[in-house]
Coordinates of C-alpha atoms in Angstrom, one line a residue:
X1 CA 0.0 0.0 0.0
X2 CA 3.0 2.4 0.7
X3 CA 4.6 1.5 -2.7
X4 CA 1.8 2.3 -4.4
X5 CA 1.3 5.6 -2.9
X6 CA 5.0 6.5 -3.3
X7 CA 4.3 6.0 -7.0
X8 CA 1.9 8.1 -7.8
X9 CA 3.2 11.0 -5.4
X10 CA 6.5 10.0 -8.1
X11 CA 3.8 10.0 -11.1
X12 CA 2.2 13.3 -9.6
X13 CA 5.8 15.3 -9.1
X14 CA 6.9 14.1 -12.9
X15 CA 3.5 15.7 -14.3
X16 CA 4.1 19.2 -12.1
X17 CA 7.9 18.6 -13.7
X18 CA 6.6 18.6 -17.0
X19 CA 3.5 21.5 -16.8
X20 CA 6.4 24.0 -15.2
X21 CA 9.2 23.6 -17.6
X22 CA 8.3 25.0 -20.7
X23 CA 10.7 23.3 -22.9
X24 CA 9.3 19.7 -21.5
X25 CA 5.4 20.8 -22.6
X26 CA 6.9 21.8 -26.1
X27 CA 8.3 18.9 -26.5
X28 CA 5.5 16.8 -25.7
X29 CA 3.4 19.2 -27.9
X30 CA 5.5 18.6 -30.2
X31 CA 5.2 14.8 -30.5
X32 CA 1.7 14.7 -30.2
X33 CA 0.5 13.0 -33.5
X34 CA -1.4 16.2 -34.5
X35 CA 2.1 18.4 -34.6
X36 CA 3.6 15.8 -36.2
X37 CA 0.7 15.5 -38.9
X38 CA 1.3 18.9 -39.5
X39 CA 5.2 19.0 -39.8
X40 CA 5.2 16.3 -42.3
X41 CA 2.5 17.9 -44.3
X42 CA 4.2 21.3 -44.3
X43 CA 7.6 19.6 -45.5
X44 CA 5.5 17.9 -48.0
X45 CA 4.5 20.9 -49.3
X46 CA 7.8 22.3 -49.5
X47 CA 9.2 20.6 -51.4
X48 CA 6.1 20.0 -53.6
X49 CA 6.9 23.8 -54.3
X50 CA 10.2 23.3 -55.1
X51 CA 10.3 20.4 -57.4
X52 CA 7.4 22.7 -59.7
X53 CA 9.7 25.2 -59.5
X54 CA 12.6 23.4 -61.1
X55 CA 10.9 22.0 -63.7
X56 CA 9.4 25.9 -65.1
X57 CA 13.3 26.1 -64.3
X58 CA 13.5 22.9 -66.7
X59 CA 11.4 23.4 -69.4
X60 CA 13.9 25.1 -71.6
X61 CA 16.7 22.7 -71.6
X62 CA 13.6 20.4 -72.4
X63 CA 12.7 22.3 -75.2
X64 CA 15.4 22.7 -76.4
X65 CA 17.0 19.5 -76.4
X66 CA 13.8 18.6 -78.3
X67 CA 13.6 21.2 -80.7
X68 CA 17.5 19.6 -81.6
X69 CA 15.9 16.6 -82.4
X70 CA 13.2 17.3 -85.0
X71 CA 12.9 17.4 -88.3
X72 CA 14.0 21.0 -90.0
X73 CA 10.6 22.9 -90.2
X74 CA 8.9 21.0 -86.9
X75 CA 10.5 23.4 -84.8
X76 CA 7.9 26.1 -85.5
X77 CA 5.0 24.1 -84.8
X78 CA 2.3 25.2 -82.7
X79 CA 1.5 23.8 -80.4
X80 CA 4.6 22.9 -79.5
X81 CA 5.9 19.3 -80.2
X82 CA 7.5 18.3 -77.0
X83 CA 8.0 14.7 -78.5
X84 CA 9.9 14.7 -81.9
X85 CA 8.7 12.2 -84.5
X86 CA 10.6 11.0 -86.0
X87 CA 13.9 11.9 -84.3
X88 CA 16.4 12.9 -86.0
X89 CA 19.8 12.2 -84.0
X90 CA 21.8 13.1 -87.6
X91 CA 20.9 17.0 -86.5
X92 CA 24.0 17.1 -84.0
X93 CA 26.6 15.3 -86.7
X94 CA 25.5 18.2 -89.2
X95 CA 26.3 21.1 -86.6
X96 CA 29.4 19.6 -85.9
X97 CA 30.1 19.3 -89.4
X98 CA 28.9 22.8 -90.0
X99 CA 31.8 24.3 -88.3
X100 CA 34.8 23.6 -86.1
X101 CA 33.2 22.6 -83.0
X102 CA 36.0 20.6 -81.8
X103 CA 38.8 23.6 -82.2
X104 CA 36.2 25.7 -80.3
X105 CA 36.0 23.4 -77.7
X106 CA 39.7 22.9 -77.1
X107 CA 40.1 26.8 -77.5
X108 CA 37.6 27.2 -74.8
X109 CA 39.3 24.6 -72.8
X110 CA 42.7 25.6 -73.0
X111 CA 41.8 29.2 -72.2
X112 CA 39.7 28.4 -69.2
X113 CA 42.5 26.0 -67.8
X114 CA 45.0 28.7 -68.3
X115 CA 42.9 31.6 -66.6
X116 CA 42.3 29.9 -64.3
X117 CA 45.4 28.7 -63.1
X118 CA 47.4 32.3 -63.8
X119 CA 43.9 34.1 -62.2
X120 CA 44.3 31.8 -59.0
X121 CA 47.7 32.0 -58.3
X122 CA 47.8 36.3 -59.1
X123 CA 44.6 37.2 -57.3
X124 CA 45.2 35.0 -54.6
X125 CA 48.9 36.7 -53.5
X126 CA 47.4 40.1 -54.2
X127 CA 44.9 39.2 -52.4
X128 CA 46.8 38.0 -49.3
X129 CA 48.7 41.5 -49.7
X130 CA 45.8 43.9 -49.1
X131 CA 44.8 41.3 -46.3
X132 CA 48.4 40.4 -44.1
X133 CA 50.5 42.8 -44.8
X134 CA 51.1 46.2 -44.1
X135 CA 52.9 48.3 -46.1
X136 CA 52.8 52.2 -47.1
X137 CA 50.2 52.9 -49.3
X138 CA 48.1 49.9 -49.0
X139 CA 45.0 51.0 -48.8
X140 CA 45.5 53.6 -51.5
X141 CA 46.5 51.3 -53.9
X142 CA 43.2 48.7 -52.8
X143 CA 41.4 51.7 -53.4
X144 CA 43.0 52.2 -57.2
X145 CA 42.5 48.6 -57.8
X146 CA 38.8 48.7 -57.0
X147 CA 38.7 51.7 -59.2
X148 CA 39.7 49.6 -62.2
X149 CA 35.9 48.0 -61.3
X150 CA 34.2 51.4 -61.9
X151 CA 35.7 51.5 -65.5
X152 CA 33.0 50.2 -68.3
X153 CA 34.4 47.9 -70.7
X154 CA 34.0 49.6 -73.7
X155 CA 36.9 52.1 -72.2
X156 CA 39.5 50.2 -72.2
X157 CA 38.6 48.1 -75.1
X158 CA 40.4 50.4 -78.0
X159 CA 43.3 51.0 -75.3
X160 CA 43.5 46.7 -75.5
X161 CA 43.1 46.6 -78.9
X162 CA 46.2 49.2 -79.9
X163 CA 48.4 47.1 -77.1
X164 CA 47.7 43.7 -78.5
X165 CA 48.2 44.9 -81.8
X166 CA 51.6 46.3 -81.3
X167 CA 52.5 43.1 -79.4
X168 CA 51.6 41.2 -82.0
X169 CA 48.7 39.2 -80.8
X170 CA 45.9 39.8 -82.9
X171 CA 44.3 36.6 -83.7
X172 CA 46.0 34.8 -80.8
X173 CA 44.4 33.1 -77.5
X174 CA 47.4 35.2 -75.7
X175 CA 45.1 38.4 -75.1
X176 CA 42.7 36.0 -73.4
X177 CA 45.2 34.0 -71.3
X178 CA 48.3 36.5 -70.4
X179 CA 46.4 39.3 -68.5
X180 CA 45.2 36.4 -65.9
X181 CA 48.7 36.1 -64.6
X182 CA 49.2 39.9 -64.4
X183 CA 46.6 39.9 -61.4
X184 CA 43.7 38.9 -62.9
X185 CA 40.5 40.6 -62.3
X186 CA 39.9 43.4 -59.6
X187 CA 37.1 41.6 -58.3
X188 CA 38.6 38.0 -57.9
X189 CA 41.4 40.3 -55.6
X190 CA 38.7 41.8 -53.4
X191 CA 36.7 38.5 -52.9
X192 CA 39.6 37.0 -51.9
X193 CA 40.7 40.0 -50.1
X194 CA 37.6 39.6 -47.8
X195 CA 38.2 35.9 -47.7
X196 CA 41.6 36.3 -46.2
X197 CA 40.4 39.0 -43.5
X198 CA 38.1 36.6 -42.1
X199 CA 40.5 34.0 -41.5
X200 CA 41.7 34.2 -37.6
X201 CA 45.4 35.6 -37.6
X202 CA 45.7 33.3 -34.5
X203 CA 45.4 30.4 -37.0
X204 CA 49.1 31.7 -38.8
X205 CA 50.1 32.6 -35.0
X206 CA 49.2 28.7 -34.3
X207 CA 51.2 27.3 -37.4
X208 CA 54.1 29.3 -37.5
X209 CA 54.9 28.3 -33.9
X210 CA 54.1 24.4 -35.5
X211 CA 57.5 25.6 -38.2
X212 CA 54.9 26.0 -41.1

């Protein structure tokens, strides 16, 4: 008779518990199979709304890889044929026959390797400049290198033009590739500018006392 008592003075104190700390009764709110009902549902919905999204987002890469596929003529139909018939796969051998895909594509790679690598390495110790080191005139000469972010393109594109014509590169991927490993762009130095500054110094403290 006393154990039984004890337990439900236990049973009574663990309800008061609960009642008084707010966290516990949102909790148990919480997995009550109405809130849970509820969460599902809205995470349903969620991502109902997203996957209608990307496929608007979709439609034209569907379109047009269909449209690539038709017969010449079908691709002004209306409605719109999103189903070729008949398909016509020989439509992607005559473009490439039609001009030098190929050379564009290893153009395209060979500058985008290249830029990348000169753009990287430039950008990033300019970068670390402006962000470590202190020197006289630093922040004036941040402050002219943002500027060169201000100038349209069109300004500087006759300027360009005269330089790479009297250095003989007209015609050449060299206009495309060599100014990447001159600093790159302003605007790959300030992103990586306020990259830098938001790494800890205590981290360089840290691994020059290591011997890095």
């Amino acid at each position: 008779m006393g154990m039984q008592i004890t337990r439900q003075l236990d049973d009574a104190r663990a309800v008061s518990a609960m009642t008084e700390n707010p966290a516990i009764e949102e909790a148990a709110v919480a997995s009550a199979p109405g809130a849970k009902f509820k969460r599902i549902l809205s995470r349903v919905s969620v991502h109902v709304i997203l996957l209608i999204i990307a496929a608007i987002s979709l439609l034209p890469l569907v379109y047009m890889v269909s449209t690539s596929l038709k017969e010449r003529g079908q691709e002004f139909a209306f409605p719109i044929e999103w189903i070729p018939d008949p398909v016509v796969w020989s439509n992607y051998r005559t473009a490439l026959d039609a001009v030098p895909a190929w050379t564009f594509l290893a153009n395209t790679l060979i500058v985008t390797l290249l830029t990348l690598v000169g753009g990287l390495l430039t950008s990033s110790l300019a970068a670390y400049g402006f962000a470590r080191m202190r020197f006289p005139g630093r922040d004036f000469l941040f402050m002219l290198c943002l500027s060169g972010m201000m100038l349209p393109y069109m300004v500087t594109l006759i300027p360009q033009f005269v330089l790479f014509r009297e250095l003989g590169w007209i015609n050449t991927l060299l206009p495309l590739i060599v100014p990447a490993f001159f600093g790159g762009t302003p605007f790959y130095i300030f992103l990586l500018r306020q990259f830098f500054k938001g790494i800890p110094t205590d981290l360089e403290d840290a691994a020059k006392l290591d011997g890095a």
